[in-house]
mmCIF file of C-alpha atoms and ligand atoms in Angstrom:
data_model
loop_
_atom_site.group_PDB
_atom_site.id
_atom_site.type_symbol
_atom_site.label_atom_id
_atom_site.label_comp_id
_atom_site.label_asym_id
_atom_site.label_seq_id
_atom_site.Cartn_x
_atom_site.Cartn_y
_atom_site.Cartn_z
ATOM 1 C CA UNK A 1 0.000 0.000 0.000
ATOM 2 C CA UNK A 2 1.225 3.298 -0.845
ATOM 3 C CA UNK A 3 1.568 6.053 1.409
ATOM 4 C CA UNK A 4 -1.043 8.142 0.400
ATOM 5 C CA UNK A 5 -3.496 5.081 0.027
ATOM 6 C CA UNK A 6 -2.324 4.562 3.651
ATOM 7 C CA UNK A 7 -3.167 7.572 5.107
ATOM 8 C CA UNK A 8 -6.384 7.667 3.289
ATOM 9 C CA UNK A 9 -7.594 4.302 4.955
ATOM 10 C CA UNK A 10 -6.798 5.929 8.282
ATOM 11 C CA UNK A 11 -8.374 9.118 7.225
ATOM 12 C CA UNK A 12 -11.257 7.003 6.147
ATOM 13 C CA UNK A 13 -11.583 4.922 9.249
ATOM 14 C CA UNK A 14 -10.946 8.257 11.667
ATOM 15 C CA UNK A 15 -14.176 9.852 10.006
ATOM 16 C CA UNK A 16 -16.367 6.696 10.054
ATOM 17 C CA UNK A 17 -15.036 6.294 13.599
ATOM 18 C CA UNK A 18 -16.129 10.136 14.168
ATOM 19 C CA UNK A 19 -19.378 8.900 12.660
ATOM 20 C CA UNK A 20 -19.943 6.396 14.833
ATOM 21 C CA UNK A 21 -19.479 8.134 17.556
ATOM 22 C CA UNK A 22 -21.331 10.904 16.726
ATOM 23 C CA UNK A 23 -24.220 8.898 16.257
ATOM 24 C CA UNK A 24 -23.601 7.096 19.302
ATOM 25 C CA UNK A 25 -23.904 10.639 21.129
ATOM 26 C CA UNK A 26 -27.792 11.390 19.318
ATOM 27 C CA UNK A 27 -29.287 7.925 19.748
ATOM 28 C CA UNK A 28 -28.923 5.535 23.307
ATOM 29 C CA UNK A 29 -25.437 3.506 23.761
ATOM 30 C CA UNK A 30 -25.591 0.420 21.057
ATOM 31 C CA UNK A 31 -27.197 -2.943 21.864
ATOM 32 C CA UNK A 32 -24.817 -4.405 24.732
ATOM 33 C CA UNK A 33 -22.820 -7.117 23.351
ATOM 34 C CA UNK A 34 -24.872 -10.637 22.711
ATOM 35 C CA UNK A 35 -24.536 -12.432 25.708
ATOM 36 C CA UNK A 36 -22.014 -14.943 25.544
ATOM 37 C CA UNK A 37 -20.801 -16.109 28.698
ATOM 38 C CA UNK A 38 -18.599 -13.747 30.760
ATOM 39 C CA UNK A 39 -14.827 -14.377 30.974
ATOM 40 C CA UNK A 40 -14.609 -15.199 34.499
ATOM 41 C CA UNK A 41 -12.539 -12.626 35.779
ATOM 42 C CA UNK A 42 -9.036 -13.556 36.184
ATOM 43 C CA UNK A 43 -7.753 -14.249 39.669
ATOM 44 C CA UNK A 44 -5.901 -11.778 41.316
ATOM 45 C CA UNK A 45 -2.176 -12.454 41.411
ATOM 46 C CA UNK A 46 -0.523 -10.670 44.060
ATOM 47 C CA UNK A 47 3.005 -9.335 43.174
ATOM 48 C CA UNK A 48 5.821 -9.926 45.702
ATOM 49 C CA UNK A 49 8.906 -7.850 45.801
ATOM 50 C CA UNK A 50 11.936 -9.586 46.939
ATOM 51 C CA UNK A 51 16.002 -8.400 46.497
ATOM 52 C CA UNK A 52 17.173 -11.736 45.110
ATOM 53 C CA UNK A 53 20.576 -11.569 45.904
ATOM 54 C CA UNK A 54 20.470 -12.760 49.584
ATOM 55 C CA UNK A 55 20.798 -16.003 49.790
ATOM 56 C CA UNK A 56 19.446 -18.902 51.415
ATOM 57 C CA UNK A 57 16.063 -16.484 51.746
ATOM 58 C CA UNK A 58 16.249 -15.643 47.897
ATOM 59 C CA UNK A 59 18.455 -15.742 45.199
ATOM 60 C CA UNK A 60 17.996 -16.656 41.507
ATOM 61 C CA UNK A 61 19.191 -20.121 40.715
ATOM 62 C CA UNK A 62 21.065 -21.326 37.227
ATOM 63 C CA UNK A 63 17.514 -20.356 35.217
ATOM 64 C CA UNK A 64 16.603 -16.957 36.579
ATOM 65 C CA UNK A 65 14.293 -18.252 38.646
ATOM 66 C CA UNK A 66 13.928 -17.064 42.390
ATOM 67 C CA UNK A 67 14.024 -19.687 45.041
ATOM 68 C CA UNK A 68 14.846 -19.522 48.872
ATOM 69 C CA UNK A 69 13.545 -19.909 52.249
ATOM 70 C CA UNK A 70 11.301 -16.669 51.917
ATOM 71 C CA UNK A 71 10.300 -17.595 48.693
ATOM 72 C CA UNK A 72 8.804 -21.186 50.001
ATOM 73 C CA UNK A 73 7.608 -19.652 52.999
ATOM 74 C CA UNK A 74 5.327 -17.347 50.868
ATOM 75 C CA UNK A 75 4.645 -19.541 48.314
ATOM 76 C CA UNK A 76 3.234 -22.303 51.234
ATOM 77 C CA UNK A 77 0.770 -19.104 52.881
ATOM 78 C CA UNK A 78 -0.379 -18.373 49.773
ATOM 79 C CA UNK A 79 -1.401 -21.800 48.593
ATOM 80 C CA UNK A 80 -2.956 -22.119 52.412
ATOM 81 C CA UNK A 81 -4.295 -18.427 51.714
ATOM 82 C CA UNK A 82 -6.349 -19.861 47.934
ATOM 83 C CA UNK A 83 -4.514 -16.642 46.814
ATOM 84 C CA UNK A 84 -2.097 -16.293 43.758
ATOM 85 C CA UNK A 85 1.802 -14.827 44.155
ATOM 86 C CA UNK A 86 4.422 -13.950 41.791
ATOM 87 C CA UNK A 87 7.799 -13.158 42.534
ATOM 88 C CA UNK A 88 8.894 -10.200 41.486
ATOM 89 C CA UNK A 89 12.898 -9.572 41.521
ATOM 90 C CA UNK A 90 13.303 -6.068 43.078
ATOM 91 C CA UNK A 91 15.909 -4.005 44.519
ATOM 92 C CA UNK A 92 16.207 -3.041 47.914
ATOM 93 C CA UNK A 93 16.538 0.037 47.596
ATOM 94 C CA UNK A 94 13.556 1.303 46.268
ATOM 95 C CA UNK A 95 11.863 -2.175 47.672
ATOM 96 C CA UNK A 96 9.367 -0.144 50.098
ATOM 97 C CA UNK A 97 8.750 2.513 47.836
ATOM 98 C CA UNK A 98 7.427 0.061 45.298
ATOM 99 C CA UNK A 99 4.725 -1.309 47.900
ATOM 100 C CA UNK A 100 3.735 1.807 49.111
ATOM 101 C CA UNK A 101 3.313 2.706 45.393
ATOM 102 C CA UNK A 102 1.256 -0.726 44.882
ATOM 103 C CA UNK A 103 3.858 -1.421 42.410
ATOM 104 C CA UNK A 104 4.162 -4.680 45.209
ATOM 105 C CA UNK A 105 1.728 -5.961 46.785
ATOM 106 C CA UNK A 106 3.715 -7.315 49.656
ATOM 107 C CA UNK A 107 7.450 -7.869 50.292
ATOM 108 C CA UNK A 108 9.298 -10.669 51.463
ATOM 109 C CA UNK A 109 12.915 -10.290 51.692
ATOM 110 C CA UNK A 110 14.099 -11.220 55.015
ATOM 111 C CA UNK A 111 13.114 -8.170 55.923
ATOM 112 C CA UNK A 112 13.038 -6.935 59.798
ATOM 113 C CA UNK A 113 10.614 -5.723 61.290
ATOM 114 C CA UNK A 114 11.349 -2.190 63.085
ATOM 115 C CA UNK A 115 9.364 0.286 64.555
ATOM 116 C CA UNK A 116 10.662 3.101 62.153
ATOM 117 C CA UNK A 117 9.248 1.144 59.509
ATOM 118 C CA UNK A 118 6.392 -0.001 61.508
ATOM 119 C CA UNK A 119 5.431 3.606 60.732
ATOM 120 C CA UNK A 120 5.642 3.371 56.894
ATOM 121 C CA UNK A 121 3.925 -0.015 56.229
ATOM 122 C CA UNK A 122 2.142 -3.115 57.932
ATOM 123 C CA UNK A 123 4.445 -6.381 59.098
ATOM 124 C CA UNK A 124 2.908 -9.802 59.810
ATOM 125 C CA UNK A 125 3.615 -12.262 62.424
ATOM 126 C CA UNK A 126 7.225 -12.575 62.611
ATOM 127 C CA UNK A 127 8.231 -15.585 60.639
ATOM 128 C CA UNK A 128 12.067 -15.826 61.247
ATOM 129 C CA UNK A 129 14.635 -15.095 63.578
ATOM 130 C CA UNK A 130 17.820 -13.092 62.946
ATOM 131 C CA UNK A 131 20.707 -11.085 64.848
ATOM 132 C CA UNK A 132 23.813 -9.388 62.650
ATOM 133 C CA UNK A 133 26.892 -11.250 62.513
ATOM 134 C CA UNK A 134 30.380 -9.605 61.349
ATOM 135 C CA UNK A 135 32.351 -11.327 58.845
ATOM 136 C CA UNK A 136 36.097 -10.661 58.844
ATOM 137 C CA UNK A 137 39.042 -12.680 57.047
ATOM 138 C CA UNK A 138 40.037 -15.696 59.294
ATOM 139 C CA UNK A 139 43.556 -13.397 60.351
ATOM 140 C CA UNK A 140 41.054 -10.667 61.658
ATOM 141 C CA UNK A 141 41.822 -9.132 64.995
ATOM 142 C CA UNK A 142 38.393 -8.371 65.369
ATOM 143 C CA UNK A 143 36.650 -9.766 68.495
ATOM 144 C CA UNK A 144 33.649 -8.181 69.298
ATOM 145 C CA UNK A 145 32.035 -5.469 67.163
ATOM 146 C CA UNK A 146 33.483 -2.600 69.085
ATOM 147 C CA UNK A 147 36.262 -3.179 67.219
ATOM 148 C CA UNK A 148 35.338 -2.235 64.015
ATOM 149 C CA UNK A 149 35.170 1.710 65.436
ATOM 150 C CA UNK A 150 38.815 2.222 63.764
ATOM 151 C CA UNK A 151 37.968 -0.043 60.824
ATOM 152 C CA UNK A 152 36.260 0.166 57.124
ATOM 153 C CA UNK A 153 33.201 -1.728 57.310
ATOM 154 C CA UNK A 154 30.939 -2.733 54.181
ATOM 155 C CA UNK A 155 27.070 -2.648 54.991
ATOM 156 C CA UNK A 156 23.887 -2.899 52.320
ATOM 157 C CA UNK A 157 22.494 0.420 52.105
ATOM 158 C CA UNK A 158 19.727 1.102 54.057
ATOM 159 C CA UNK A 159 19.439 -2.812 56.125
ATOM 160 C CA UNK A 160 19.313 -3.277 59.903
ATOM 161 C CA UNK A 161 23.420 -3.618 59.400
ATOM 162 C CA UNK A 162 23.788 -0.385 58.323
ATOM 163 C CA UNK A 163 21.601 0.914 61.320
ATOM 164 C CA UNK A 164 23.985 -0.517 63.868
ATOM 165 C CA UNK A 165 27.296 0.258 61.718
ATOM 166 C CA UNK A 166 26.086 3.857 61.711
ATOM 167 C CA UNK A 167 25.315 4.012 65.284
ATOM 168 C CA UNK A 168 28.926 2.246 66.396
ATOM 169 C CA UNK A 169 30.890 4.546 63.735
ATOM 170 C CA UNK A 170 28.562 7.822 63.501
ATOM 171 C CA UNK A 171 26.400 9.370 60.637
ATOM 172 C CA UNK A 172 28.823 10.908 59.015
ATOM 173 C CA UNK A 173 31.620 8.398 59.174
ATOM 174 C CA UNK A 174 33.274 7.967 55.996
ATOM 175 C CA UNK A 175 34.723 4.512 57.032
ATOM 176 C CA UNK A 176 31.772 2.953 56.383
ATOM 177 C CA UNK A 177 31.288 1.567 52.753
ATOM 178 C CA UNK A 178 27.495 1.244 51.628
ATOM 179 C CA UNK A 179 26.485 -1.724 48.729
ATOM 180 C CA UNK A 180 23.457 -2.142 47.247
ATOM 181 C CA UNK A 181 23.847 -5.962 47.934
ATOM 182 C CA UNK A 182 25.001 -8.105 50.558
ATOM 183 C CA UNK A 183 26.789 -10.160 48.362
ATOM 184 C CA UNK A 184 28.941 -7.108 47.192
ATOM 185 C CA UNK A 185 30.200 -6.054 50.604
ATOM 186 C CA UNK A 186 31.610 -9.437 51.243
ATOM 187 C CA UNK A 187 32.718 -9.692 47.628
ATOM 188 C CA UNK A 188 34.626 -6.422 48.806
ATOM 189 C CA UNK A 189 36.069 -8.125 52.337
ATOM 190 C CA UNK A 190 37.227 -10.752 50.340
ATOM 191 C CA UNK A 191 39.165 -8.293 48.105
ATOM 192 C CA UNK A 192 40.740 -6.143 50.881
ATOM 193 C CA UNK A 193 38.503 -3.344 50.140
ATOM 194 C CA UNK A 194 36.760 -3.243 53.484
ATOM 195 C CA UNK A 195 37.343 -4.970 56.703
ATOM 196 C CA UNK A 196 34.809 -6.211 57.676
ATOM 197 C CA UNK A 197 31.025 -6.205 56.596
ATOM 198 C CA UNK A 198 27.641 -6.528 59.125
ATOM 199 C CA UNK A 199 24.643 -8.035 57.594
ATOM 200 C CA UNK A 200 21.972 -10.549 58.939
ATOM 201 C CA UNK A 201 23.531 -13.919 60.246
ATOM 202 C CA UNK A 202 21.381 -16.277 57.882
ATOM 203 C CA UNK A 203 23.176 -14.590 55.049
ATOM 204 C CA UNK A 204 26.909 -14.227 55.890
ATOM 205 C CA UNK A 205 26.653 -17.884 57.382
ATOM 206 C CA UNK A 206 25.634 -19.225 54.166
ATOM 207 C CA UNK A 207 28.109 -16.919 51.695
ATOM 208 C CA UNK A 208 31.467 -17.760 54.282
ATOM 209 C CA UNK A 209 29.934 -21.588 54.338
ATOM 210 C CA UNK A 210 29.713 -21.318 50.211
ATOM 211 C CA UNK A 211 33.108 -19.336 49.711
ATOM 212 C CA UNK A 212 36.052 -21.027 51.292
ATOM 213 C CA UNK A 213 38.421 -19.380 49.123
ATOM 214 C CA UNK A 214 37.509 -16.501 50.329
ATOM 215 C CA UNK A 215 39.073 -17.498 53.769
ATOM 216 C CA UNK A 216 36.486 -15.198 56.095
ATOM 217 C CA UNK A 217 35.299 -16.399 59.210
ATOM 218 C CA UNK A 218 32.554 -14.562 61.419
ATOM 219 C CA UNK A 219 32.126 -13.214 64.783
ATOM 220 C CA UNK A 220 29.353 -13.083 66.576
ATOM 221 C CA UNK A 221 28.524 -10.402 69.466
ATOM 222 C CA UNK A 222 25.369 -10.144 71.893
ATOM 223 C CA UNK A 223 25.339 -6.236 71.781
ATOM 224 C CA UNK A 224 23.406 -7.041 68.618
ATOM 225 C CA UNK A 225 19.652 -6.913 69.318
ATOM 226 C CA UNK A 226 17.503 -10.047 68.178
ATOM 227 C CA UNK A 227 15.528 -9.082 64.795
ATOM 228 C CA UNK A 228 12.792 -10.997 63.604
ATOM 229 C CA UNK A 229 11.388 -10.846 59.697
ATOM 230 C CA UNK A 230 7.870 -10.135 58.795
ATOM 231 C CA UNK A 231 6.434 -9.989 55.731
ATOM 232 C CA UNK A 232 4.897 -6.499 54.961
ATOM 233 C CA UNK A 233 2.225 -5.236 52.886
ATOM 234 C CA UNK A 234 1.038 -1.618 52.142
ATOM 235 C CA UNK A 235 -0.058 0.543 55.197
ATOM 236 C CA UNK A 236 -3.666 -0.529 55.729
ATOM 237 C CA UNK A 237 -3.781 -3.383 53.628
ATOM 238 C CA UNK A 238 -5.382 -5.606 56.408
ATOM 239 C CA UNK A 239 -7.375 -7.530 54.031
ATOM 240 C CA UNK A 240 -3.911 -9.262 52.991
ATOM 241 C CA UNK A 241 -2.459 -9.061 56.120
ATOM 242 C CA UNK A 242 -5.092 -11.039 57.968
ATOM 243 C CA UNK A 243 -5.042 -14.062 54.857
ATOM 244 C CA UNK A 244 -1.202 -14.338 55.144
ATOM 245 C CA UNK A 245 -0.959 -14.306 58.976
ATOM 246 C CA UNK A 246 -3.699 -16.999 58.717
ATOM 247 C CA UNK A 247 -1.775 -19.090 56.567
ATOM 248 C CA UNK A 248 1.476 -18.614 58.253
ATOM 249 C CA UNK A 249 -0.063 -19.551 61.640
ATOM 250 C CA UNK A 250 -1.558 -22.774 59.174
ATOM 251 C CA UNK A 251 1.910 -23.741 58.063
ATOM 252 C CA UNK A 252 3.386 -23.472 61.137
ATOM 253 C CA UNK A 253 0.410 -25.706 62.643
ATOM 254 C CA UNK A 254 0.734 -28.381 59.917
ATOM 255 C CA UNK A 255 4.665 -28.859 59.708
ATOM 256 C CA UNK A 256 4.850 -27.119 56.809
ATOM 257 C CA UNK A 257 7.459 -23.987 57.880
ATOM 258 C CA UNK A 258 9.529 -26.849 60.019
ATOM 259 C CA UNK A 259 9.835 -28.733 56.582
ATOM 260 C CA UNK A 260 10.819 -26.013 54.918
ATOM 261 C CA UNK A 261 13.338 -24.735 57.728
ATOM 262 C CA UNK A 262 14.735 -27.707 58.182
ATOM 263 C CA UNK A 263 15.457 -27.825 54.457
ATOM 264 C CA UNK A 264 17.936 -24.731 54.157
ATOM 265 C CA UNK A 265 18.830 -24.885 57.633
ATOM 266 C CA UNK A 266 19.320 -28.052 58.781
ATOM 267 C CA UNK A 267 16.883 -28.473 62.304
ATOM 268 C CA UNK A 268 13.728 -27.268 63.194
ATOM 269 C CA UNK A 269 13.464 -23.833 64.702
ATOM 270 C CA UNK A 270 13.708 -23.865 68.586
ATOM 271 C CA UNK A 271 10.242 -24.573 69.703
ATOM 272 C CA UNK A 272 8.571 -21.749 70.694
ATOM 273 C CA UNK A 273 11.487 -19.524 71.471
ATOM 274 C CA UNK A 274 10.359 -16.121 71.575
ATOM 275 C CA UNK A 275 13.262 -14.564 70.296
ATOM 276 C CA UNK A 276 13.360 -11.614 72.485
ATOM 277 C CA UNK A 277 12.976 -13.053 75.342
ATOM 278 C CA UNK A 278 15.277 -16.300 75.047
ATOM 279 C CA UNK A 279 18.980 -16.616 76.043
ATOM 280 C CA UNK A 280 21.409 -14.825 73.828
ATOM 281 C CA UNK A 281 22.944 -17.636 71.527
ATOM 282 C CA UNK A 282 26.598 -18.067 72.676
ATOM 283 C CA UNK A 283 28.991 -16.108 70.472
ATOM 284 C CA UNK A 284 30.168 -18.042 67.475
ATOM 285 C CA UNK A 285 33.872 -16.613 68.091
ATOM 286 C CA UNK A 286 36.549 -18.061 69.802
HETATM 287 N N1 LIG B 1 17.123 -7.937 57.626
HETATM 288 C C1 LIG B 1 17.792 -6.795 57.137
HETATM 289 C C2 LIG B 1 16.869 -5.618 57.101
HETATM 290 O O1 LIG B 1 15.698 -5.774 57.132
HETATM 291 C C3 LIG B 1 18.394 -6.988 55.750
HETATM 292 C C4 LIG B 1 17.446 -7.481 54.738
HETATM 293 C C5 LIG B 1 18.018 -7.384 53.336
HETATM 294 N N2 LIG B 1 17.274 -8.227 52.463
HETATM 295 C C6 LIG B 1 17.588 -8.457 51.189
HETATM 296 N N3 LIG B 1 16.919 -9.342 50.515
HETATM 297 N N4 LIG B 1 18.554 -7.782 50.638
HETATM 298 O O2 LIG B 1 17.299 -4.520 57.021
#
């Protein structure tokens, strides 16, 4: 079709179009379609935001796809819940603007829940227990985590790490080095660029376990305050809320979270160990 044939079909059709409507505007609406049976409306899929580059809680395996601990976790409540999730790979930073946006509909990402963000969006039951760890090489000096005040220490932007590493060093401390992964800060200990890094036990556990080469070894200290991840969902969203803290009281009723703990990390959780209430775990260093 030539280009002036061309724009006279769309001419054409933009006129009968005007026609149409035009007519539509003098006479009532046209005849409602026949009716065929309605498409029955698809079921909501609720999108999950997770930073999957934190392994064991989620990661991205060989084919892209995201698997770990939170990811079963969520996927179990929501086939408990009869509701729909897909995983959604999404930055941290950024993570909790994108549900208060309702670009997410709820985030799992071993996140903690805090007060301050308490404030900003809605947590449910606490589904895991965690405390920071420090990861040094295995020559370290480092014994406790007062001694990383004279020392550059690697954090992800914006986590319950850098909260503490900010409070020990100062605001405006220029020693500390801020990643927008875990996995970079340690890829940065193991390179001599920082030395140390403070993230979330469960994750510097599994990365030392899965990089001997990179000849790290952690310490633990009880100045740390027990954290506990929640799953959160927009402020006010208590129609959510209230289906997954139903099914993750259900999984936990049935076996199904012990299963799945006991999968990536080896035993069942302490029974009914209320985390802020039960004995600090002994320091891991010696
Ligand atoms: N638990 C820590 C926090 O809430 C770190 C979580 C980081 N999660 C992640 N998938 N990168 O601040």
């Amino acid at each position: 079709m030539t280009f002036t044939t061309r724009r006279f079909v769309q001419t054409a059709s933009l006129l009968a179009a005007g026609l149409v409507l035009a007519a539509c505007g003098k006479k009532e609406a046209p005849p409602a379609a026949a009716p065929v049976a309605p498409a029955p409306a698809p079921a909501k899929v609720y999108v999950v935001g997770t930073d999957a580059a934190y392994a064991p809680f989620e990661s991205q395996n060989e084919k892209g796809e995201i698997v770990g601990f939170d990811i079963e976790v969520v996927s179990a409540i929501a086939k408990k819940a009869g509701i729909e999730v897909k995983f959604v790979n999404t930055p941290w930073e950024g993570i909790f603007n994108a549900l208060g946006q309702g670009d997410r509909d709820m985030v799992v990402s071993a996140v903690t829940i805090t007060e301050e963000r308490k404030g900003t969006m809605d947590f449910t039951d606490p589904y895991f227990d965690a405390q920071q760890l420090i990861a040094v090489k295995e020559n370290s000096k480092v014994a406790k985590f007062a001694d990383l005040k004279k020392l550059k220490v690697g954090v992800q932007t914006g986590t319950t790490g850098d909260e503490a590493v900010t409070k020990l060093l100062g605001k405006t401390s220029t020693a500390i080095k801020r990643f927008e992964s875990t996995p970079l800060a340690l890829k940065e200990l193991e390179s001599g660029g920082v030395d140390a890094v403070v993230a979330d036990n469960g994750v510097v556990i599994h990365y030392v376990a899965n990089n001997p080469g990179g000849k790290f070894k952690t310490v633990a200290d009880k100045e740390f305050v027990p954290e506990q991840y929640g799953i959160a969902v927009k402020k006010g969203n208590a129609e959510l809320l209230g289906k997954l803290n139903k099914g993750l009281a259900d999984i936990k009723a049935d076996g199904t979270y012990n299963t799945i703990y006991a999968k990536y990390f080896g035993a069942a959780p302490a029974a009914a160990a209320p985390a802020a209430a039960a004995a600090p775990a002994p320091a891991a260093s010696k």
